[in-house]
């Protein structure tokens, strides 16, 4: 009986060790991907900052700007871009994004969704929301070309009145240990930052409004590219943390099973010694 119990424990230890090897490998892969994604997110900042400063400069100097992108609307119909991950095993990463998006969607009179990431496409494909566009590609594979095409389509649809406001829900990368879901309203453009005196000296040709109309799609593409990069870095960080926790739990389980195996082995040895001594005494 003791031998059978020891075999079961040994089999369990071997199974947990195999699982630990997988979780440790996934942790290392996620760490490598997270570093690359963080670098990608940092590379998107200069371009976006320049576009944002230009838009802010034009809007702050032209308070009577009649662009469709700044004009207030009734907000009857919204479009929500939801950026999630491609796979699971990332703790609460995907569920936190969907909770944040659902809280926004429930507060809107009417909404259509643009899911980005395989999990987002799968999640909203089963819901009642209308899908405007879906990005079937992996988040990691989305390049600037695809993002620019999406941004251009969204801008044309916004100008045509297909929707009255545009939001993006993504995960903000704060650190390797902390990631927070965030909601940003993109259209209509209302929050304009302060501009520097140097920026205010720029002359725009053929006109400030024409330049504004031309760079808004690029501004949207830059914002989406940054949000996608941050979300991907956050997904890898969340997966790394989840796999690190799973590896630690496996180590603890292996240690406990090892103690249990040693106790069973000692019990079996003690029982054998007792049987030998009892047999010797009976033979006398």
XYZ file of C-alpha atoms in Angstrom, residues 22-256:
235
model
C 6.239 25.089 -19.539
C 5.306 28.033 -17.277
C 8.979 29.006 -16.843
C 9.517 28.934 -20.614
C 6.384 31.055 -21.165
C 7.591 33.499 -18.503
C 10.944 33.943 -20.275
C 9.299 34.343 -23.704
C 6.832 36.914 -22.331
C 9.697 38.847 -20.692
C 11.541 39.042 -24.017
C 8.412 40.121 -25.923
C 7.566 42.680 -23.226
C 10.959 44.376 -23.600
C 10.597 44.601 -27.376
C 7.009 45.880 -27.084
C 8.058 48.512 -24.539
C 10.759 49.752 -26.932
C 8.176 49.861 -29.746
C 5.800 51.910 -27.568
C 8.588 54.359 -26.724
C 9.460 54.766 -30.422
C 5.884 55.862 -31.210
C 5.988 58.791 -28.770
C 8.000 61.404 -30.772
C 5.760 61.181 -33.853
C 2.574 61.318 -31.814
C 3.885 64.220 -29.717
C 4.679 66.254 -32.861
C 1.231 65.623 -34.364
C -0.493 66.445 -31.081
C 1.460 69.705 -30.696
C 0.589 70.712 -34.261
C -3.116 70.011 -33.760
C -3.054 71.836 -30.421
C -1.311 74.837 -31.978
C -3.802 75.130 -34.844
C -6.847 74.674 -32.614
C -5.633 77.088 -29.928
C -4.908 79.816 -32.511
C -8.141 79.265 -34.461
C -10.977 79.206 -31.949
C -13.470 79.560 -34.816
C -12.157 76.378 -36.478
C -15.031 74.813 -38.418
C -13.498 71.364 -38.844
C -15.804 68.368 -38.546
C -13.402 66.878 -36.018
C -13.926 69.651 -33.437
C -17.600 70.430 -34.037
C -19.860 69.294 -31.172
C -22.539 66.735 -32.026
C -25.546 65.177 -30.328
C -23.560 62.051 -29.337
C -26.396 59.741 -30.388
C -24.173 57.076 -31.911
C -20.656 56.220 -30.722
C -17.843 54.048 -32.033
C -15.647 52.246 -29.498
C -12.274 50.712 -30.394
C -11.432 47.889 -27.973
C -7.832 46.628 -27.924
C -7.357 43.257 -26.220
C -4.879 40.379 -26.504
C -4.445 37.468 -28.859
C -4.217 34.694 -26.258
C -5.155 33.890 -22.698
C -2.924 32.863 -19.785
C -2.352 36.533 -18.962
C -4.152 36.824 -15.644
C -6.998 39.327 -15.745
C -5.622 41.313 -18.694
C -8.395 40.588 -21.214
C -11.257 40.514 -18.702
C -10.217 43.910 -17.272
C -10.260 45.459 -20.756
C -13.716 44.021 -21.477
C -15.089 45.225 -18.116
C -13.844 48.757 -18.829
C -15.278 48.692 -22.355
C -18.642 47.329 -21.152
C -18.893 50.076 -18.519
C -18.447 52.637 -21.322
C -20.774 50.886 -23.786
C -23.606 50.606 -21.252
C -23.480 54.357 -20.681
C -23.820 55.207 -24.379
C -27.209 55.560 -26.146
C -26.007 53.496 -29.112
C -22.614 52.116 -30.077
C -20.692 50.137 -32.644
C -17.447 48.319 -31.836
C -14.079 47.996 -33.550
C -12.357 45.033 -31.862
C -8.572 44.760 -32.205
C -6.910 41.525 -31.111
C -8.151 37.960 -31.506
C -9.697 37.833 -28.029
C -11.619 41.065 -28.673
C -12.882 39.777 -32.049
C -13.982 36.531 -30.384
C -15.585 38.293 -27.401
C -17.641 40.857 -29.350
C -18.471 38.361 -32.080
C -20.683 36.639 -29.506
C -22.313 39.851 -28.238
C -25.191 41.937 -29.542
C -23.036 44.901 -30.585
C -22.644 45.849 -34.229
C -19.092 45.319 -35.479
C -17.865 48.155 -37.696
C -14.437 46.683 -38.478
C -12.463 43.891 -36.892
C -8.726 43.377 -37.014
C -8.313 39.623 -37.426
C -4.541 39.919 -37.403
C -2.464 39.325 -34.301
C -1.792 42.530 -32.332
C 1.924 41.818 -32.678
C 1.599 41.665 -36.479
C -0.275 44.960 -36.872
C 2.023 47.419 -38.621
C 1.677 51.111 -39.375
C 0.230 50.333 -42.827
C -2.779 48.493 -41.345
C -3.197 51.107 -38.598
C -3.157 53.974 -41.137
C -5.805 52.216 -43.242
C -8.022 51.754 -40.173
C -7.514 55.374 -39.092
C -8.386 56.645 -42.583
C -11.578 54.557 -42.692
C -12.631 55.760 -39.248
C -12.012 59.410 -40.170
C -14.035 59.124 -43.377
C -16.910 57.441 -41.530
C -16.837 60.053 -38.780
C -16.966 62.883 -41.301
C -19.856 61.194 -43.124
C -21.865 60.976 -39.875
C -21.633 57.200 -39.428
C -20.978 57.860 -35.732
C -20.833 60.987 -33.539
C -17.958 60.182 -31.197
C -14.939 57.891 -31.132
C -13.410 56.206 -28.091
C -10.516 53.799 -27.609
C -10.257 51.344 -24.716
C -6.786 49.934 -24.194
C -4.379 48.939 -21.414
C -1.867 51.514 -20.249
C 1.614 50.138 -19.535
C 2.753 51.733 -16.271
C 5.452 49.250 -15.286
C 6.304 45.577 -15.614
C 4.161 44.951 -12.524
C 1.344 47.435 -13.131
C -0.996 47.767 -16.125
C -4.280 49.675 -16.062
C -7.186 49.668 -18.553
C -7.938 53.175 -19.820
C -10.586 54.940 -21.902
C -9.764 57.893 -24.170
C -12.245 59.956 -26.193
C -10.680 60.859 -29.551
C -13.496 62.569 -31.494
C -14.742 65.188 -31.313
C -11.409 66.808 -30.462
C -12.154 69.081 -27.542
C -9.271 68.896 -25.044
C -6.524 71.074 -26.488
C -3.206 71.433 -24.705
C -1.179 74.596 -24.242
C 1.362 75.332 -26.970
C 4.802 76.870 -26.760
C 5.644 80.341 -28.115
C 7.921 78.748 -30.703
C 5.063 76.657 -32.043
C 2.754 79.649 -32.359
C 5.085 81.293 -34.925
C 4.476 78.575 -37.537
C 2.645 79.521 -40.746
C 0.484 76.799 -42.311
C -0.062 76.541 -46.069
C -2.478 76.578 -47.815
C -4.313 77.262 -44.523
C -4.285 76.141 -40.909
C -7.661 74.419 -41.334
C -6.492 72.492 -44.418
C -3.413 71.272 -42.563
C -5.580 70.358 -39.586
C -7.915 68.268 -41.771
C -4.953 66.542 -43.431
C -3.067 65.543 -40.277
C -6.009 64.380 -38.133
C -5.976 60.887 -39.760
C -2.232 60.694 -39.051
C -2.872 61.879 -35.494
C -5.476 59.122 -35.053
C -3.110 56.529 -36.554
C -0.327 57.639 -34.217
C -2.637 57.470 -31.212
C -3.905 53.999 -32.176
C -0.393 52.738 -32.889
C 0.735 53.908 -29.465
C -2.307 52.361 -27.766
C -1.745 49.050 -29.573
C 1.947 49.041 -28.616
C 1.151 49.816 -24.968
C -1.582 47.171 -24.891
C 0.743 44.538 -26.341
C 3.451 45.406 -23.813
C 0.830 45.208 -21.058
C -0.369 41.807 -22.294
C 3.161 40.403 -22.216
C 3.811 41.898 -18.776
C 0.559 40.417 -17.442
C 1.426 37.018 -18.962
C 4.936 37.167 -17.493
C 3.510 37.933 -14.043
C 0.925 35.145 -14.340
C 3.524 32.603 -15.469
C 5.950 33.717 -12.754
C 3.214 33.174 -10.168
C 2.388 29.769 -11.675
C 6.075 28.781 -11.593
C 6.362 29.837 -7.942
C 3.232 27.828 -7.107
C 4.702 24.806 -8.906
C 7.935 25.129 -6.912
C 5.944 25.246 -3.682
C 3.849 22.239 -4.725
C 6.952 20.229 -5.677
C 8.491 21.015 -2.288
C 5.335 19.927 -0.448
